[in-house]
Coordinates of C-alpha atoms in Angstrom, one line a residue:
Chain J
M14 CA -47.5 30.8 -15.8
H15 CA -46.1 31.5 -12.3
T16 CA -44.4 28.3 -11.5
R17 CA -42.0 29.6 -8.9
P18 CA -44.3 30.5 -6.1
I19 CA -46.2 27.3 -6.5
A20 CA -43.0 25.3 -6.3
M21 CA -42.2 26.8 -3.0
T22 CA -45.6 26.2 -1.5
F23 CA -45.7 22.6 -2.5
F24 CA -42.4 21.8 -0.9
Q25 CA -43.3 23.4 2.3
C26 CA -46.1 21.0 2.6
D27 CA -44.4 17.8 3.5
Q28 CA -45.1 16.2 0.2
V29 CA -43.6 16.0 -3.2
F30 CA -45.6 16.7 -6.2
I31 CA -44.6 16.5 -9.8
L32 CA -44.6 20.1 -10.9
F33 CA -43.6 20.0 -14.4
K34 CA -46.5 20.5 -16.8
K35 CA -46.0 21.1 -20.5
N36 CA -45.8 24.8 -20.3
V37 CA -42.6 24.9 -18.5
S38 CA -39.9 25.8 -21.0
H39 CA -37.2 23.2 -21.1
Y40 CA -34.0 24.5 -19.8
N41 CA -31.4 25.3 -22.4
S42 CA -27.9 24.2 -21.5
P43 CA -25.6 27.0 -22.5
S44 CA -22.3 25.5 -23.4
P45 CA -19.9 26.0 -20.5
S46 CA -17.3 27.5 -22.8
N47 CA -19.5 30.6 -23.1
C48 CA -19.2 31.2 -19.4
L49 CA -15.4 30.9 -19.1
A50 CA -14.8 34.5 -20.1
V51 CA -17.0 35.9 -17.4
M52 CA -17.0 35.1 -13.7
T53 CA -18.6 31.7 -13.0
V54 CA -21.1 31.4 -10.2
V55 CA -22.1 27.9 -9.0
I56 CA -24.7 27.0 -6.4
G57 CA -24.2 23.7 -4.5
F58 CA -26.8 21.5 -2.7
E59 CA -25.5 19.1 -0.1
G60 CA -27.6 16.7 2.1
S61 CA -26.1 13.2 2.0
A62 CA -26.3 12.8 5.8
N63 CA -27.8 14.8 8.6
K64 CA -26.5 18.1 7.4
I65 CA -28.4 20.1 4.8
G66 CA -26.4 23.0 3.2
V67 CA -26.7 25.3 0.2
G68 CA -23.6 27.3 -0.8
I69 CA -22.7 29.7 -3.6
V70 CA -19.2 30.0 -4.9
R71 CA -17.8 32.5 -7.5
D72 CA -14.4 32.0 -8.9
G73 CA -12.9 30.7 -5.6
E74 CA -14.8 33.0 -3.4
V75 CA -17.4 31.6 -1.0
L76 CA -20.3 34.0 -1.2
S77 CA -22.7 32.2 1.2
N78 CA -22.8 28.8 3.0
P79 CA -25.8 28.4 5.3
R80 CA -26.5 25.0 6.8
R81 CA -28.9 23.1 9.1
T82 CA -28.2 19.9 11.1
Y83 CA -30.7 17.3 12.0
I84 CA -29.9 16.4 15.6
T85 CA -31.4 13.3 17.3
P86 CA -31.9 12.8 21.1
P87 CA -29.0 11.2 23.0
G88 CA -28.6 7.5 22.4
Q89 CA -30.2 7.6 18.9
G90 CA -28.7 7.8 15.5
F91 CA -30.4 9.4 12.5
L92 CA -32.5 7.3 10.1
P93 CA -32.9 8.0 6.4
S94 CA -36.6 8.8 6.2
E95 CA -36.6 11.1 9.2
T96 CA -33.5 12.8 7.9
A97 CA -35.1 13.3 4.5
R98 CA -38.2 14.7 6.2
H99 CA -36.0 17.2 8.1
H100 CA -34.2 18.3 4.9
R101 CA -37.5 18.8 3.1
S102 CA -38.8 21.0 5.8
V103 CA -35.8 23.4 5.7
I104 CA -34.2 23.2 2.3
L105 CA -36.1 26.1 0.7
T106 CA -35.4 28.3 3.7
V107 CA -31.7 27.5 3.4
L108 CA -31.8 28.1 -0.3
K109 CA -33.4 31.6 0.2
E110 CA -30.7 32.4 2.8
A111 CA -28.0 31.3 0.4
L112 CA -29.2 33.7 -2.3
E113 CA -29.9 36.5 0.1
E114 CA -26.5 36.3 1.8
A115 CA -24.7 36.2 -1.5
G116 CA -26.9 39.1 -2.7
L117 CA -27.7 37.2 -5.9
K118 CA -30.7 36.3 -8.0
P119 CA -31.3 33.0 -9.7
A120 CA -30.4 34.6 -13.0
D121 CA -26.9 35.3 -11.7
I122 CA -26.2 31.6 -11.2
D123 CA -24.4 29.7 -14.0
C124 CA -24.7 26.2 -12.8
V125 CA -26.6 24.1 -10.2
A126 CA -24.5 21.5 -8.5
Y127 CA -25.8 18.8 -6.2
T128 CA -24.5 15.7 -4.4
K129 CA -24.9 12.7 -6.6
G130 CA -23.5 10.4 -3.9
P131 CA -22.3 8.7 -1.8
G132 CA -24.6 8.9 1.1
M133 CA -28.0 7.9 2.5
G134 CA -30.7 7.3 -0.2
A135 CA -33.7 9.3 1.0
P136 CA -31.9 12.5 1.9
L137 CA -29.9 12.4 -1.3
V138 CA -33.1 12.1 -3.4
T139 CA -34.7 15.0 -1.5
V140 CA -31.9 17.3 -2.3
A141 CA -31.4 16.1 -5.9
L142 CA -35.1 16.8 -6.5
V143 CA -34.8 20.4 -5.4
A144 CA -31.6 20.8 -7.5
R145 CA -33.3 19.4 -10.6
T146 CA -36.3 21.6 -10.0
V147 CA -34.4 24.9 -9.6
A148 CA -32.1 24.0 -12.5
Q149 CA -35.2 23.7 -14.8
L150 CA -37.0 26.7 -13.3
W151 CA -34.0 28.9 -13.7
G152 CA -32.9 27.4 -17.0
K153 CA -29.4 26.4 -15.8
P154 CA -27.2 23.3 -16.4
L155 CA -27.0 20.7 -13.7
L156 CA -23.9 19.0 -12.2
G157 CA -23.9 15.8 -10.1
V158 CA -20.9 16.0 -7.8
N159 CA -19.1 13.3 -5.8
H160 CA -19.4 14.2 -2.1
C161 CA -15.8 13.1 -1.2
I162 CA -14.4 15.2 -4.1
G163 CA -16.4 18.1 -2.7
H164 CA -14.5 17.8 0.5
I165 CA -11.2 17.6 -1.2
E166 CA -11.7 20.5 -3.6
M167 CA -12.9 22.8 -0.8
G168 CA -9.9 21.7 1.3
R169 CA -7.6 22.6 -1.6
L170 CA -9.3 25.9 -2.1
I171 CA -9.3 27.1 1.5
T172 CA -5.8 25.9 2.4
Q173 CA -4.1 26.4 -1.0
A174 CA -2.3 23.1 -0.4
N175 CA -0.4 22.1 -3.6
N176 CA -0.6 18.3 -3.9
P177 CA -1.3 16.9 -0.4
T178 CA -1.9 13.4 0.9
V179 CA -5.5 13.8 1.9
L180 CA -7.0 12.2 5.0
Y181 CA -10.8 12.2 4.5
V182 CA -12.5 11.3 7.8
S183 CA -16.1 11.6 8.6
G184 CA -19.1 9.7 9.9
G185 CA -19.5 7.9 6.6
N186 CA -16.0 7.8 5.1
T187 CA -12.4 7.1 6.1
Q188 CA -10.0 7.2 3.2
V189 CA -6.4 8.2 2.5
I190 CA -6.3 9.8 -0.9
A191 CA -3.6 11.0 -3.2
Y192 CA -4.0 12.5 -6.7
S193 CA -2.3 10.8 -9.5
E194 CA -3.0 10.8 -13.3
R195 CA -6.4 12.3 -13.3
R196 CA -7.8 10.3 -10.4
Y197 CA -8.1 10.8 -6.7
R198 CA -6.7 7.4 -5.8
I199 CA -7.5 5.7 -2.5
F200 CA -4.3 4.5 -0.9
G201 CA -5.8 3.3 2.4
E202 CA -9.2 3.1 3.8
T203 CA -11.4 1.5 6.4
I204 CA -12.3 -2.1 5.6
D205 CA -15.5 -1.8 7.6
I206 CA -17.0 1.2 9.3
A207 CA -15.8 4.9 9.2
V208 CA -14.0 6.4 12.1
G209 CA -16.8 9.0 12.7
N210 CA -19.3 6.2 12.7
C211 CA -17.3 4.4 15.4
L212 CA -17.2 7.6 17.5
D213 CA -20.9 8.4 16.9
R214 CA -22.0 4.9 17.9
F215 CA -19.9 4.9 21.0
A216 CA -21.5 8.3 21.9
R217 CA -24.9 6.5 21.8
V218 CA -23.7 3.8 24.1
I219 CA -22.7 6.2 26.8
K220 CA -25.7 8.4 25.9
I221 CA -24.0 11.7 25.5
S222 CA -25.7 14.5 23.6
N223 CA -25.7 14.7 19.8
D224 CA -25.8 18.5 20.0
P225 CA -23.9 20.0 18.1
S226 CA -22.4 16.6 17.2
P227 CA -21.5 13.4 19.1
G228 CA -17.9 13.7 18.0
Y229 CA -17.6 17.2 19.4
N230 CA -18.9 16.1 22.8
I231 CA -16.5 13.1 22.8
E232 CA -13.7 15.5 22.2
Q233 CA -14.7 17.7 25.1
M234 CA -15.0 14.7 27.4
A235 CA -11.7 13.3 26.2
K236 CA -9.9 16.4 27.4
K237 CA -10.9 15.5 31.0
G238 CA -9.8 11.9 30.7
T239 CA -6.7 10.9 32.6
Q240 CA -6.4 7.1 32.5
Y241 CA -5.3 5.4 29.3
V242 CA -7.3 2.2 28.7
E243 CA -5.8 -0.3 26.3
L244 CA -8.0 -1.0 23.2
P245 CA -7.4 -3.1 20.1
Y246 CA -5.2 -1.4 17.5
T247 CA -6.0 -2.6 14.0
V248 CA -3.9 -1.3 11.1
K249 CA -3.8 -3.7 8.2
G250 CA -1.1 -2.5 5.8
M251 CA -2.4 0.8 4.6
D252 CA -6.0 0.0 5.7
V253 CA -7.7 0.2 9.1
S254 CA -10.5 -1.6 10.8
F255 CA -12.8 -0.1 13.4
S256 CA -15.7 -2.5 14.0
G257 CA -13.6 -4.6 16.3
I258 CA -12.6 -1.6 18.4
L259 CA -16.2 -0.5 18.6
S260 CA -17.5 -3.9 19.8
Y261 CA -14.7 -4.1 22.3
I262 CA -15.3 -0.6 23.7
E263 CA -19.1 -1.1 23.8
E264 CA -18.6 -4.1 25.9
A265 CA -15.9 -2.6 28.0
A266 CA -18.0 0.5 28.7
G267 CA -20.7 -1.7 30.2
K268 CA -18.3 -3.5 32.5
M269 CA -15.7 -0.9 33.4
L270 CA -18.1 2.0 34.1
K271 CA -20.3 -0.2 36.3
C272 CA -17.2 -1.3 38.4
N273 CA -15.9 2.3 38.4
Q274 CA -12.6 1.0 36.9
C275 CA -12.5 4.1 34.8
T276 CA -14.7 7.1 33.9
A277 CA -16.5 7.7 30.6
E278 CA -14.0 10.5 30.1
D279 CA -11.2 8.0 30.3
L280 CA -12.9 5.9 27.6
C281 CA -13.4 8.9 25.3
F282 CA -9.8 9.8 25.8
S283 CA -8.5 6.3 25.1
L284 CA -10.7 5.8 22.1
Q285 CA -9.5 9.0 20.5
E286 CA -5.9 8.3 21.2
T287 CA -6.2 4.8 19.6
L288 CA -8.4 5.8 16.6
F289 CA -6.3 8.9 15.8
S290 CA -3.0 7.1 16.2
M291 CA -4.2 4.6 13.6
L292 CA -5.3 7.4 11.2
V293 CA -1.9 9.2 11.6
E294 CA -0.1 5.9 11.0
I295 CA -1.8 5.1 7.7
T296 CA -1.4 8.7 6.6
E297 CA 2.3 8.5 7.3
R298 CA 2.6 5.3 5.4
A299 CA 0.9 6.8 2.4
M300 CA 3.1 9.8 2.6
A301 CA 6.2 7.6 2.8
H302 CA 4.9 5.6 -0.2
C303 CA 4.2 8.7 -2.3
S304 CA 7.1 10.8 -1.0
S305 CA 4.6 13.5 -0.1
Q306 CA 5.4 16.5 2.1
E307 CA 1.9 17.8 2.6
V308 CA -1.1 16.5 4.5
L309 CA -4.7 17.8 4.2
I310 CA -7.4 16.7 6.6
V311 CA -11.0 17.0 5.4
G312 CA -14.3 15.7 6.6
G313 CA -16.3 16.2 9.9
V314 CA -13.8 14.3 12.1
G315 CA -11.1 16.7 10.7
C316 CA -12.6 19.4 13.1
N317 CA -11.2 17.4 16.0
L318 CA -8.3 19.4 17.4
R319 CA -6.6 16.4 19.0
L320 CA -6.4 14.7 15.6
Q321 CA -5.0 17.9 14.1
E322 CA -2.5 18.1 17.0
M323 CA -1.3 14.5 16.5
M324 CA -1.1 14.8 12.8
G325 CA 0.9 18.1 13.3
V326 CA 3.4 16.2 15.5
M327 CA 3.9 13.5 12.9
C328 CA 4.3 16.1 10.1
K329 CA 6.9 18.0 12.2
E330 CA 9.0 14.9 12.7
R331 CA 9.0 14.3 8.9
G332 CA 9.4 18.0 7.9
A333 CA 6.0 18.0 6.3
K334 CA 3.2 20.6 6.3
L335 CA -0.2 20.1 7.8
F336 CA -3.3 21.7 6.3
A337 CA -6.7 21.7 8.0
T338 CA -9.9 23.8 7.8
D339 CA -12.3 25.0 10.4
E340 CA -15.7 23.5 11.1
S341 CA -17.6 25.5 8.5
F342 CA -15.8 23.7 5.8
C343 CA -14.8 20.4 7.5
I344 CA -18.4 19.5 8.2
D345 CA -20.7 18.8 5.2
N346 CA -21.7 22.0 3.5
G347 CA -23.2 23.3 0.3
A348 CA -20.2 25.5 -0.8
M349 CA -17.9 22.4 -1.1
I350 CA -20.3 20.9 -3.6
A351 CA -20.4 24.3 -5.4
Q352 CA -16.6 24.5 -5.5
A353 CA -16.2 21.0 -6.9
G354 CA -19.0 21.8 -9.3
W355 CA -17.2 25.0 -10.3
E356 CA -14.1 23.0 -11.2
M357 CA -16.0 20.4 -13.1
F358 CA -18.2 23.0 -14.9
R359 CA -15.2 25.0 -16.1
S360 CA -13.5 21.9 -17.4
G361 CA -16.6 21.3 -19.6
Q362 CA -18.8 18.9 -17.6
T363 CA -22.5 19.0 -17.1
T364 CA -25.1 16.3 -16.1
E365 CA -28.0 15.6 -18.3
L366 CA -31.4 15.5 -16.5
S367 CA -31.7 11.8 -17.4
D368 CA -28.3 11.2 -15.7
S369 CA -29.1 13.2 -12.6
W370 CA -29.9 10.2 -10.4
I371 CA -28.3 9.7 -7.0
T372 CA -26.3 6.7 -5.8
Q373 CA -25.5 5.5 -2.2
R374 CA -22.2 4.1 -3.3
Y375 CA -19.9 6.3 -5.3
R376 CA -16.2 5.7 -5.0
T377 CA -13.8 8.6 -5.0
D378 CA -11.6 7.0 -7.6
E379 CA -14.5 6.6 -10.1
V380 CA -14.5 10.2 -11.1
E381 CA -12.2 11.4 -13.8
V382 CA -10.5 14.6 -12.5
T383 CA -10.7 16.6 -15.7
W384 CA -9.7 19.9 -14.1
R385 CA -6.2 18.8 -13.0
D386 CA -3.2 17.6 -15.0
Chain G
M14 CA 27.0 -8.5 31.5
A15 CA 27.5 -4.8 31.0
V16 CA 23.8 -3.8 30.9
E17 CA 24.7 -0.2 31.6
G18 CA 27.2 -0.1 28.9
N19 CA 24.7 -1.6 26.6
S20 CA 22.3 1.3 26.9
V21 CA 24.9 3.7 25.8
A22 CA 26.7 1.6 23.2
L23 CA 23.8 1.1 20.9
P24 CA 22.9 4.7 20.2
Q25 CA 26.6 5.4 19.7
F26 CA 26.8 2.5 17.3
L27 CA 23.9 3.9 15.4
K28 CA 25.4 7.3 15.2
K29 CA 28.5 5.9 13.4
I30 CA 26.7 3.9 10.8
E31 CA 24.9 5.1 7.7
L32 CA 21.2 6.0 7.9
I33 CA 19.7 4.9 4.6
K34 CA 16.1 5.8 5.2
Q35 CA 13.5 7.0 7.6
G36 CA 10.3 5.1 6.8
A37 CA 6.9 5.5 8.4
E38 CA 7.7 2.8 10.9
A39 CA 11.4 2.9 11.6
R40 CA 14.8 4.2 10.8
V41 CA 17.0 1.9 8.7
Y42 CA 20.7 1.9 8.9
R43 CA 23.4 0.0 7.0
G44 CA 26.6 -1.0 8.6
S45 CA 28.7 -3.9 9.7
F46 CA 28.1 -6.1 12.7
L47 CA 30.3 -9.0 13.8
G48 CA 32.0 -8.7 10.4
K49 CA 28.8 -9.1 8.4
P50 CA 27.0 -6.6 6.3
T51 CA 24.0 -5.6 8.4
I52 CA 20.8 -3.6 8.3
V53 CA 19.7 -2.1 11.6
K54 CA 16.0 -1.4 12.0
E55 CA 15.3 1.1 14.8
R56 CA 11.7 1.6 15.9
F57 CA 12.0 5.0 17.4
P58 CA 9.3 6.4 19.7
K59 CA 6.4 8.1 17.9
L60 CA 5.7 11.4 19.8
Y61 CA 2.2 11.7 18.5
R62 CA 1.1 8.6 20.3
H63 CA 0.2 8.2 23.9
P64 CA 3.4 6.9 25.6
L65 CA 1.7 3.7 26.9
L66 CA 0.2 2.9 23.5
D67 CA 3.5 3.7 21.8
E68 CA 5.5 1.4 24.1
K69 CA 3.1 -1.5 23.7
L70 CA 2.8 -1.1 19.9
T71 CA 6.6 -0.7 19.3
H72 CA 7.4 -3.7 21.5
R73 CA 4.8 -5.9 20.0
R74 CA 5.8 -5.1 16.5
T75 CA 9.5 -5.7 17.2
V76 CA 8.7 -9.1 18.8
Q77 CA 6.2 -10.1 16.0
E78 CA 8.7 -9.1 13.3
V79 CA 11.5 -11.3 14.7
R80 CA 9.2 -14.2 15.4
S81 CA 7.6 -14.2 11.9
I82 CA 11.0 -14.0 10.2
L83 CA 12.3 -16.9 12.2
R84 CA 9.2 -18.9 11.5
C85 CA 9.5 -18.2 7.8
R86 CA 13.2 -19.2 7.7
K87 CA 12.5 -22.4 9.5
A88 CA 10.0 -23.3 6.8
G89 CA 12.5 -22.5 4.1
I90 CA 11.0 -19.1 3.0
S91 CA 13.6 -16.5 2.1
A92 CA 13.8 -13.8 4.7
P93 CA 16.8 -12.0 6.2
V94 CA 18.8 -13.7 9.0
V95 CA 18.2 -12.1 12.4
Y96 CA 21.6 -11.4 14.0
F97 CA 20.6 -9.5 17.2
V98 CA 17.7 -7.8 18.9
D99 CA 17.8 -5.1 21.5
Y100 CA 14.4 -4.9 23.2
T101 CA 15.2 -1.7 25.1
S102 CA 15.7 0.5 22.1
H103 CA 13.7 -1.8 19.8
C104 CA 16.5 -2.4 17.3
I105 CA 16.7 -5.4 15.1
F106 CA 20.0 -6.3 13.4
L107 CA 19.3 -8.1 10.2
E108 CA 21.3 -9.6 7.3
D109 CA 21.8 -7.0 4.6
I110 CA 20.7 -8.6 1.3
V111 CA 23.6 -7.0 -0.8
G112 CA 23.0 -6.4 -4.4
S113 CA 19.2 -6.5 -4.2
I114 CA 16.5 -4.2 -5.5
T115 CA 12.9 -4.0 -4.4
V116 CA 10.3 -5.7 -6.6
R117 CA 8.7 -2.2 -6.9
D118 CA 11.7 -0.7 -8.5
H119 CA 12.1 -3.7 -10.7
I120 CA 8.5 -3.5 -12.1
A121 CA 8.8 0.3 -12.4
S122 CA 11.9 -0.1 -14.6
T123 CA 10.5 -2.9 -16.7
P124 CA 8.5 -1.3 -19.5
L125 CA 5.1 -2.9 -20.2
S126 CA 4.5 -3.3 -23.9
S127 CA 1.4 -1.1 -23.7
A128 CA -1.5 -0.7 -21.4
Q129 CA -3.6 -3.2 -23.3
K130 CA -1.1 -6.0 -24.1
L131 CA 0.4 -8.5 -21.7
P132 CA 3.5 -7.5 -19.7
E133 CA 6.9 -9.0 -20.5
E134 CA 7.9 -12.6 -19.9
R135 CA 10.2 -11.6 -17.1
L136 CA 7.4 -10.0 -15.1
D137 CA 5.3 -13.1 -15.6
Q138 CA 8.0 -15.3 -14.0
L139 CA 8.2 -12.8 -11.2
A140 CA 4.5 -12.8 -10.6
K141 CA 4.6 -16.6 -10.5
K142 CA 7.4 -16.6 -8.0
M143 CA 5.6 -14.1 -5.8
G144 CA 2.4 -16.2 -5.8
Q145 CA 4.4 -19.3 -4.8
I146 CA 6.4 -17.7 -2.0
L147 CA 3.2 -16.1 -0.5
A148 CA 1.4 -19.4 -0.7
K149 CA 4.2 -21.1 1.2
M150 CA 4.1 -18.3 3.8
H151 CA 0.4 -18.5 4.3
D152 CA 0.6 -22.3 4.6
E153 CA 2.9 -21.7 7.5
D154 CA 0.1 -19.5 9.0
V155 CA 2.2 -16.4 8.8
V156 CA 0.2 -13.3 7.8
H157 CA 2.6 -10.6 6.7
G158 CA 0.2 -7.7 7.3
D159 CA 2.0 -5.2 5.0
L160 CA 2.5 -6.9 1.7
T161 CA 3.7 -4.3 -0.8
T162 CA 6.1 -4.5 -3.7
S163 CA 8.5 -2.4 -1.6
N164 CA 8.6 -5.2 1.0
M165 CA 9.9 -7.8 -1.4
L166 CA 13.5 -7.9 -2.6
L167 CA 15.0 -9.5 -5.7
K168 CA 18.4 -11.0 -5.0
A169 CA 20.6 -12.0 -8.0
G170 CA 21.4 -15.7 -7.6
T171 CA 25.0 -16.6 -8.0
E172 CA 25.4 -19.9 -9.9
S173 CA 22.0 -20.5 -11.6
G174 CA 21.6 -16.9 -12.6
E175 CA 18.1 -17.1 -11.3
T176 CA 16.8 -14.3 -9.1
E177 CA 15.7 -15.1 -5.6
L178 CA 12.7 -13.4 -3.9
V179 CA 13.2 -12.3 -0.3
L180 CA 10.4 -11.1 2.0
I181 CA 11.1 -8.3 4.4
D182 CA 9.4 -5.9 6.8
F183 CA 7.3 -8.2 9.0
G184 CA 6.4 -5.5 11.5
L185 CA 2.7 -5.9 11.1
S186 CA 2.8 -9.7 10.9
Y187 CA 1.1 -12.2 13.1
I188 CA 0.3 -15.9 13.2
S189 CA -3.1 -16.9 12.1
A190 CA -4.8 -19.9 10.4
L191 CA -7.9 -17.9 9.4
P192 CA -8.7 -17.6 5.7
E193 CA -10.1 -14.2 6.5
D194 CA -6.7 -12.9 7.7
K195 CA -4.9 -14.4 4.8
G196 CA -7.5 -13.0 2.4
V197 CA -7.1 -9.5 3.9
D198 CA -3.3 -10.0 3.5
M199 CA -3.7 -10.6 -0.2
Y200 CA -6.2 -7.7 -0.5
V201 CA -3.6 -5.4 1.0
L202 CA -1.1 -6.6 -1.6
E203 CA -3.6 -6.2 -4.4
K204 CA -4.4 -2.6 -3.5
A205 CA -0.7 -1.7 -3.0
F206 CA 0.2 -3.4 -6.2
L207 CA -2.5 -1.7 -8.4
S208 CA -2.1 1.7 -6.8
T209 CA 1.7 1.7 -7.2
H210 CA 1.8 0.1 -10.6
P211 CA -1.1 1.2 -12.8
N212 CA -2.5 -1.2 -15.5
T213 CA -1.0 -4.4 -14.0
E214 CA -4.3 -6.2 -13.3
A215 CA -3.3 -9.1 -15.6
L216 CA 0.1 -9.5 -13.8
F217 CA -1.7 -9.6 -10.4
E218 CA -4.1 -12.3 -11.8
K219 CA -1.0 -14.4 -12.7
L220 CA 0.2 -14.0 -9.1
L221 CA -3.1 -15.2 -7.7
K222 CA -3.1 -18.2 -10.1
A223 CA 0.3 -19.2 -9.0
Y224 CA -0.8 -18.7 -5.3
A225 CA -3.8 -20.9 -5.8
A226 CA -1.8 -23.6 -7.5
S227 CA 0.9 -23.7 -4.8
S228 CA -1.2 -23.5 -1.6
K229 CA -3.2 -26.4 -0.3
K230 CA -5.6 -24.1 1.6
S231 CA -5.9 -21.4 -1.1
H232 CA -9.5 -21.9 -2.1
A233 CA -10.9 -20.5 1.2
V234 CA -8.4 -17.7 1.1
I235 CA -9.4 -16.6 -2.5
K236 CA -13.0 -16.8 -1.5
K237 CA -12.4 -14.5 1.4
L238 CA -10.4 -12.1 -0.8
D239 CA -13.4 -11.8 -3.1
E240 CA -15.6 -11.0 -0.1
V241 CA -13.2 -8.4 1.2
R242 CA -12.9 -6.8 -2.2
L243 CA -16.7 -6.2 -2.2
R244 CA -16.7 -4.9 1.3
G245 CA -15.2 -1.5 0.6
R246 CA -17.5 -1.1 -2.4
K247 CA -20.7 -2.3 -0.8
R248 CA -20.5 -0.5 2.4
P249 CA -22.9 2.5 2.3
T250 CA -20.9 5.7 2.8
V251 CA -22.5 8.7 4.5
G252 CA -21.3 12.1 5.5

C-alpha cells in the first residue's frame, strides 16, 4: 500500500485527515544503544511560533536547516490559527528541502525530533502531527524536545562554550539559565512578558514592517536615533519586568511623536538601550552569583548586534568571554531541535506515541538533562 | 570646604584600602574611616549603559540604598551604620560588620541530614529569624528588591551567644506599601534561596510561617506571592 504519496497530497490540501489504517506497519523502536556505534542522524521539526523549520544533524554537523517565516502586515501580530495554516501549507516543502539539501533518504534518519513545547498551541500541533506521521511512515523513534533546550544545545554546539551563563531572549521567552546538577536552572526571568514581545508590540504601535522581523527593523531604526528618552527601568532582583515599560512607551509614542518631541528612531534607540541594559544587568548578577566566566546569548533577540555589543563590554570589564551565534541559529530553526534530540537520543531517551502530545507551557528546568554530568 | 580636594582625595583613598570584591553592582573595599572599621561601596560607571541612563540609575540606587538603610535602622531593624556618602563618585561608607558570614555560606556549610529529612535545628531557628526580620522590614514599607542569602549577614552576638541577623545591599530597594511589591520581594528571595540551596523547600516554608506570624499585613502579601509564583508558569511562552 503506497501510503507515502497519499500522505503528501492530503497535507497539501489544507485539511488534516487521519491516515493510519490497519495496514500500516507499526513502527518498531530500535533501541538507541544499537545506534551509538554508527553515526547518529536526527531530523528536527520546529514550529512553535511564526517560524517553521526542519533541520538535520549528524554527530554535531548541521547537514541542512531550511526555514520559512510567517510575516504579517505592519501593525499586526501573528495569531495561532493563521500561523498554523501557514505552517501546514509549507511544511512538506521544507521537509523535502531538508532531505534534499542533506542528500539523505528517510531510511538514513535515526530519530525524528519535534518541539513538544513551549509555544503556541495550533502551530505546535500542526508540526507534531507531521513528525508523528513521518516517524511512523519511516519506522523511526520519536523524541519530544523542549524548545528552550533546543536553543541552548545549538548554542553550545556552534560556539563550543564550556559551561556558560545562558541568556535566552526571544519573542516568547526571557530567561537567564545556568546548568547545575542535571538541570538547566532558571536564575532570572521576566515576571511578565518577554523582551522580544515588548519589542514586537512596540513595532506594531509605530507600524513598522514585520519583514524580515519587527526586532530587526527596530534595530536599524535605533541606529539612527540620537536623543535618549528616559523610560522606566525595572529590574527586580534577578528578574525583570517589561509590561510596565511597554505601556509607558506605547503612551509616550502617541504623545511625543505627535508633538515632535522626539522621532520614532529616538524611541527605538531608547527602548533598546533600556531593555538591553536590564538584560545585561541580570546576566551579570547571575554570573557573579555562579562565579561564571562565560556568557552565551541564544534566541531571536540574540541576533541584535547592539545587545551583543553591550554584553561584550560587560564581559570585557569582568574578564569573561561572550559567545553568540548568527541569525540562522539564533532564530527558531529545525536543526536546534535535531541537535537537542541528538543529545537526548544518544543518552537513551525516546518518546512513545502516546506521550507525543504538545504543551504550551513547558519550563526549561522541567527537563532532566541526562546527557551532561 | 575643599570641594576640589574632595574629588581627588576619594579615589586616592580607595587606592590605598583593600578591594575585597567586585560584584555586579559595585566594588567593595574594606578599610578604616574615622578610626572605625569601614566598608566602602563604590558604584562605578557601567560602560555598556548609555551615559544618561547610567548616571540616573547609579545616583538613584545610591540614594535609595542610604534612605532604606536609615529607615530600617530607625525602626530597629539591623542594618549597617552609614558613616558617609559621596554623591559625586557614588560611594557609600558603611559600618563593617566584623566577624560575620553571609547566611548563604552558613547554610552551605551546615549539612542537611538528607534530601528527604528535615534540616537541622540551627537552620530552623535561622529561618524563623529571617522570617521575623523581613516581616518587620515590610511592615516599615521597605521593599528590599534584592533579597538573597548573600545579602543577609550573621553576626556572632557577644553576651547572649545568640547570632544577630543583619540585612545589607539595599541598592534595589524602594518604599512601597503595596502587597504586590512585597510579594515580589519574597518571590525574589524564594527563587534565590531555592536555586542556591537545593532541597531546602521545607526550610523556606518555615521562613514564610515565621513571616506570616510576625507581620500584621502578611496575609495580603502571601496571597500576592502565590499569584506571582503562578505568573511565570502560566504565561504562554512562544518563540
